[in-house]
Amino acid sequence: MTRTQDGIGSVTLDEVLAELAERRDEFREQRYVSPDFVARLKQLGIYRSATPQRFGGETMPPARFLDLIERISAVDGSTGWVASFGSQLVYLGSLPLEAQAELYADGPDVVFAGALFPVHHATPTDRGFLVNGRWKFASGCMAADIVCVGIQGDDTTSGKPRGALVRPDRLEIVQDWDVIGMQGTGSFDLVAVDVEVDREWTFIRGGEPVIDEPLYRYPAITYAAQVLSVVSAGVARAALDFAEEVGSGRASITGAPKLADRAYYRAGIAEAEATLRSARAYFYEVTGEAWQALVDGGEVSDVQNAHLRLSAAHLARTAAQVVHQVVSLSGTAAIRRDHLLPALLNDALVPQEHAFLSPAIYDAAGAVLMGQAPTVPAFR
């Protein structure tokens, strides 16, 4: 059983996943995960897993958190994507301690959503900044306690952009998310009109954290890439489970042997299993090594970080290829609109398109492994 906050009760992961299986179509149709279900995710500890321990957080080692997101994503990729942002409170590590204390004043379970791009100019004021603009991809904003928008940095930030934290009711949420993959993430636009944000409620993206805990020394942008990548692994797992179950029991309408009686199907699905499991093994292996370095009092080296970024990009692409292979082996049934596999394929294609998981990461990781500087910005 998983303990919940304030003695509300307890809930098992299996119970939450069973409810998700019943409601995933609801989330896809309305294009966001309902706040009451996000509250269920809170009961699993997802939204306190990256809260500083000094504010009541219960640190979840990255590998454990990633496994949890993968299991959720195997039921619904969109919900896994939204849940993955439970790790992203580490982004706020450079927020002044006084602001963090206020952020967690009502408890450690804080739902954070970010829409950092495009970065907009903000006018300085006596208190902070006057913020105006429209930002994209605020995944999970419909249930967020706090959201972040990107504003330009200045001489005091060494050119790095700032994140400005705002309560959602001070912004307009434009429900314009109209996509074929990850339909339920609620990655809507955020609009600010003359919203003043106090300086202490801004932070430097990639700035030095003021929290001295192992998770806050784990590379924040790298972790953001990992939590999105592992969503694809969950989606690919769902496709393989479906293929193995259906293949063993359904005959062709033409009278041909059932799929599991066909050598090409057995071999193709087995190959896909090996391919996915190999990519996962690399991904979790380097995650464990990096975390152990921190627990032992050291740091995540540049080479370790390169492997983290490389394994995340590789897992996202491998998972998408695996789902595509399953679809290509599954015959004409998979072209129906109401079939599970097309939805899984569309979901699997999305994570690899994220900038953190793009093909450019291979070049950047290769450069670091060969003793050169990374070839993309914000590599760790």
XYZ file of C-alpha atoms in Angstrom:
380
model
C 0.000 0.000 0.000
C 1.117 3.543 -0.686
C 0.763 6.096 2.104
C -1.110 9.251 1.217
C -0.882 12.742 2.653
C -2.735 13.896 5.743
C -3.948 10.433 6.659
C -6.529 10.474 3.858
C -6.105 6.747 3.355
C -4.111 4.515 1.102
C -4.235 3.389 -2.473
C -2.415 0.792 -4.511
C -0.903 1.363 -7.908
C -3.041 -1.461 -9.285
C -6.206 0.334 -8.144
C -5.151 3.565 -9.820
C -4.194 1.771 -13.035
C -7.527 -0.064 -13.111
C -9.360 3.260 -12.849
C -7.129 4.717 -15.550
C -7.973 1.875 -17.932
C -11.642 2.776 -17.513
C -11.121 6.527 -17.971
C -8.383 6.901 -20.580
C -10.897 7.402 -23.399
C -12.528 10.151 -21.340
C -9.187 11.937 -21.016
C -8.434 11.610 -24.733
C -11.847 12.944 -25.726
C -11.699 15.979 -23.419
C -7.968 16.401 -24.217
C -6.725 16.555 -20.645
C -6.412 14.399 -17.540
C -9.139 15.352 -15.103
C -8.052 17.078 -11.868
C -9.758 14.429 -9.737
C -7.561 11.757 -11.316
C -4.454 13.871 -10.820
C -5.489 13.880 -7.156
C -5.385 10.073 -7.325
C -1.856 10.284 -8.717
C -0.951 12.454 -5.744
C -1.896 9.551 -3.516
C 0.862 7.491 -5.131
C 3.460 10.022 -3.991
C 4.185 11.215 -7.519
C 3.845 14.900 -6.677
C 6.003 14.798 -3.555
C 8.722 12.634 -5.094
C 10.844 15.666 -6.031
C 9.746 18.065 -3.298
C 12.712 18.998 -1.074
C 12.824 16.864 2.040
C 12.995 19.985 4.196
C 9.468 20.811 2.942
C 8.028 17.340 3.494
C 9.122 15.681 0.269
C 9.729 11.957 0.050
C 12.527 11.607 -2.475
C 11.982 8.913 -5.056
C 15.242 7.767 -6.705
C 15.097 8.456 -10.456
C 14.987 4.790 -11.496
C 12.026 4.138 -9.203
C 10.159 7.205 -10.441
C 10.875 6.326 -14.074
C 9.573 2.794 -13.557
C 6.374 4.206 -12.049
C 5.844 6.524 -15.027
C 6.512 3.649 -17.419
C 3.857 1.499 -15.747
C 1.295 4.306 -15.905
C 2.158 4.928 -19.562
C 1.575 1.269 -20.390
C -2.084 1.952 -19.583
C -2.267 5.462 -21.050
C 0.623 7.445 -22.496
C -1.053 10.812 -21.980
C -1.535 10.208 -18.277
C 2.029 8.967 -17.986
C 3.208 12.173 -19.670
C 1.244 14.335 -17.233
C 2.412 12.290 -14.237
C 6.018 12.585 -15.393
C 6.008 16.267 -14.456
C 5.934 15.190 -10.838
C 9.708 15.037 -11.168
C 10.069 18.577 -12.409
C 10.002 20.383 -9.087
C 13.773 19.986 -9.348
C 13.550 22.762 -11.948
C 12.656 25.070 -9.073
C 15.826 24.309 -7.134
C 17.198 27.804 -7.736
C 13.988 29.484 -6.522
C 14.663 31.471 -3.308
C 14.046 29.419 -0.179
C 11.406 31.854 1.086
C 9.354 31.350 -2.072
C 9.791 27.581 -1.853
C 8.552 27.621 1.737
C 5.426 29.459 0.593
C 4.981 27.118 -2.386
C 4.907 24.078 -0.097
C 3.088 25.738 2.790
C -0.064 23.652 2.224
C 1.838 20.391 1.835
C 4.472 18.701 -0.314
C 2.146 17.478 -3.085
C 2.447 20.287 -5.629
C 1.412 19.840 -9.264
C 3.730 21.827 -11.517
C 3.250 22.583 -15.217
C 5.587 24.498 -17.465
C 5.294 26.419 -20.716
C 8.722 27.943 -21.118
C 8.652 28.659 -24.844
C 8.679 30.911 -26.674
C 10.642 33.014 -24.193
C 9.086 36.485 -23.958
C 10.445 39.839 -22.873
C 9.165 40.978 -19.472
C 9.204 44.586 -18.302
C 11.060 45.136 -15.001
C 9.008 46.692 -12.183
C 9.799 47.704 -8.620
C 8.610 44.314 -7.386
C 9.704 42.099 -10.236
C 8.458 41.763 -13.799
C 5.348 42.630 -15.802
C 4.689 39.567 -17.913
C 2.817 39.419 -21.216
C 2.768 36.743 -23.876
C 1.530 33.388 -25.073
C 3.337 30.146 -24.341
C 2.833 26.664 -25.787
C 2.771 23.077 -24.526
C 1.684 23.557 -20.900
C 1.072 19.847 -20.374
C -1.088 19.114 -17.336
C -2.003 22.752 -16.762
C -5.680 21.984 -16.148
C -4.817 20.381 -12.808
C -1.718 22.416 -11.929
C -1.197 24.195 -8.622
C 1.527 26.376 -10.134
C 2.659 27.022 -13.701
C 5.854 28.408 -15.130
C 6.264 30.662 -18.175
C 9.537 31.627 -19.814
C 10.848 35.183 -19.791
C 14.136 36.578 -21.024
C 17.141 36.711 -18.779
C 19.463 39.652 -18.319
C 23.028 40.412 -17.252
C 22.352 38.866 -13.842
C 21.397 35.494 -15.359
C 24.421 35.078 -17.665
C 22.037 35.105 -20.602
C 19.988 32.153 -19.311
C 16.190 32.581 -19.425
C 14.091 32.935 -16.319
C 11.071 30.952 -15.305
C 8.236 32.978 -13.781
C 5.888 31.094 -11.456
C 2.228 32.043 -11.605
C -0.964 30.610 -10.148
C -3.115 29.272 -13.030
C -6.078 31.488 -12.189
C -3.994 34.533 -13.165
C -3.609 33.273 -16.733
C -5.876 32.306 -19.595
C -5.697 28.670 -20.653
C -6.432 28.374 -24.382
C -7.674 24.840 -25.049
C -6.166 24.490 -28.504
C -4.569 21.032 -28.185
C -5.698 19.273 -31.392
C -3.341 16.384 -32.149
C -3.331 12.700 -33.056
C -0.826 11.563 -30.435
C -0.790 12.117 -26.662
C -4.270 13.563 -27.036
C -5.014 13.671 -23.313
C -2.004 15.639 -22.084
C -3.837 18.969 -22.075
C -0.762 20.676 -23.548
C -2.665 23.909 -23.973
C -1.398 27.461 -24.529
C -1.044 29.895 -21.640
C -1.713 33.613 -22.092
C -0.635 36.374 -19.698
C -1.884 39.950 -19.936
C -0.094 42.418 -17.633
C 0.593 39.838 -14.946
C 3.097 41.139 -12.394
C 5.346 38.479 -10.895
C 7.466 39.248 -7.847
C 11.179 38.757 -8.447
C 11.413 36.082 -5.746
C 8.892 34.024 -7.735
C 11.276 33.798 -10.675
C 14.248 31.500 -11.073
C 17.124 31.053 -13.492
C 16.583 28.047 -15.719
C 19.634 25.901 -15.157
C 20.742 28.035 -12.198
C 22.519 26.663 -9.161
C 20.035 25.057 -6.734
C 19.729 26.391 -3.207
C 18.665 22.920 -2.031
C 21.510 20.575 -1.102
C 19.958 17.147 -1.614
C 21.075 14.373 -3.998
C 18.072 14.722 -6.318
C 18.800 18.438 -6.717
C 22.315 17.568 -7.882
C 20.940 15.213 -10.535
C 21.023 17.054 -13.907
C 17.594 18.691 -14.101
C 17.253 18.990 -17.868
C 18.539 15.457 -18.295
C 15.913 14.201 -15.854
C 13.250 16.074 -17.833
C 14.366 14.212 -20.956
C 14.313 10.865 -19.166
C 10.799 11.147 -17.764
C 9.409 11.907 -21.226
C 11.419 9.157 -22.898
C 10.185 6.475 -20.531
C 6.604 7.266 -21.510
C 7.387 5.785 -24.937
C 8.697 2.632 -23.298
C 5.369 2.187 -21.518
C 3.464 2.702 -24.762
C 5.685 0.147 -26.527
C 5.121 -2.300 -23.667
C 1.366 -1.949 -24.174
C 1.738 -2.660 -27.891
C 3.815 -5.789 -27.291
C 1.473 -7.098 -24.601
C -1.454 -6.570 -26.953
C 0.363 -8.260 -29.851
C 1.236 -11.307 -27.801
C -2.263 -11.673 -26.392
C -4.070 -11.148 -29.691
C -1.562 -13.139 -31.709
C -2.131 -16.214 -29.635
C -5.879 -16.277 -29.990
C -7.322 -14.658 -33.093
C -7.693 -16.359 -36.471
C -7.724 -14.523 -39.801
C -11.076 -13.804 -41.458
C -9.600 -15.282 -44.647
C -9.050 -18.634 -43.002
C -5.299 -18.165 -42.734
C -3.547 -19.395 -39.576
C -3.819 -17.233 -36.481
C -0.960 -14.796 -36.074
C 0.912 -16.867 -33.516
C 1.041 -19.763 -35.992
C 2.946 -17.624 -38.506
C 6.722 -17.726 -38.298
C 7.177 -14.113 -39.396
C 4.858 -12.893 -36.639
C 6.527 -14.941 -33.896
C 9.991 -13.870 -35.007
C 9.028 -10.230 -35.487
C 7.401 -9.873 -32.078
C 10.308 -11.678 -30.409
C 12.750 -9.324 -32.114
C 10.710 -6.336 -30.947
C 10.774 -7.679 -27.371
C 14.555 -8.007 -27.453
C 14.971 -4.579 -28.998
C 12.835 -2.787 -26.409
C 14.291 -4.654 -23.449
C 17.844 -3.906 -24.610
C 17.165 -0.167 -24.869
C 15.467 -0.195 -21.451
C 18.394 -2.037 -19.885
C 20.848 0.630 -21.076
C 18.497 3.391 -19.926
C 18.031 2.023 -16.399
C 21.649 0.901 -16.049
C 23.101 4.380 -16.563
C 20.347 5.926 -14.426
C 21.336 3.689 -11.520
C 25.021 4.469 -11.976
C 24.439 8.235 -11.988
C 22.226 8.121 -8.895
C 24.724 5.950 -7.023
C 27.441 8.495 -7.741
C 25.321 11.154 -6.029
C 24.373 8.953 -3.081
C 28.077 8.234 -2.579
C 28.728 11.961 -2.281
C 30.103 12.499 -5.763
C 28.729 14.133 -8.890
C 27.232 13.019 -12.161
C 30.155 13.312 -14.556
C 29.884 14.772 -18.036
C 30.348 11.302 -19.507
C 27.636 9.852 -17.265
C 25.326 12.678 -18.263
C 26.068 11.989 -21.932
C 25.022 8.376 -21.438
C 21.835 9.498 -19.666
C 20.920 11.783 -22.559
C 21.925 9.234 -25.200
C 20.005 6.369 -23.586
C 16.894 8.556 -23.243
C 16.950 9.631 -26.894
C 17.672 6.057 -27.971
C 14.841 4.616 -25.870
C 12.303 7.070 -27.313
C 13.275 6.201 -30.890
C 13.519 2.498 -30.220
C 10.082 2.418 -28.584
C 8.514 4.187 -31.565
C 10.175 1.682 -33.927
C 8.913 -1.228 -31.830
C 5.308 -0.031 -31.971
C 5.629 0.515 -35.722
C 6.947 -3.018 -36.110
C 4.023 -4.429 -34.139
C 1.574 -2.533 -36.350
C 3.291 -3.723 -39.533
C 2.980 -7.340 -38.403
C -0.642 -7.127 -37.300
C -2.525 -7.195 -40.587
C -5.536 -5.220 -41.716
C -7.246 -5.245 -38.323
C -4.796 -2.537 -37.198
C -6.080 -0.011 -39.745
C -9.457 0.331 -38.060
C -10.131 3.604 -36.246
C -11.313 1.783 -33.136
C -8.278 -0.503 -32.974
C -5.824 -0.028 -30.090
C -2.614 -0.130 -32.127
C -3.048 3.069 -34.201
C -3.615 5.033 -30.996
C -0.487 3.503 -29.463
C 1.518 4.265 -32.597
C 0.448 7.909 -32.556
C 1.352 8.179 -28.879
C 4.741 6.531 -29.423
C 5.685 8.982 -32.152
C 5.345 12.046 -29.913
C 8.177 11.785 -27.330
C 10.920 11.395 -29.931
C 9.844 14.731 -31.437
C 10.601 16.606 -28.210
C 13.699 18.810 -28.421
C 15.221 16.986 -25.442
C 15.055 13.690 -27.374
C 15.788 14.831 -30.923
C 18.359 13.194 -33.248
C 20.751 16.042 -32.362
C 21.249 14.406 -28.964
C 23.203 11.577 -30.599
C 25.733 14.060 -31.972
C 25.952 15.945 -28.677
C 26.473 12.758 -26.666
C 29.048 11.504 -29.139
C 30.958 14.777 -28.844
C 31.113 14.497 -25.048
C 32.169 10.841 -25.170
C 35.063 11.945 -27.411
C 36.162 14.693 -25.072
C 34.508 17.593 -26.855
C 31.873 20.094 -25.769
C 28.235 19.104 -26.354
C 26.866 20.386 -29.643
C 23.438 21.406 -28.305
C 22.556 23.907 -25.563
C 21.118 22.839 -22.197
C 22.678 19.385 -22.363
C 22.533 18.835 -18.585
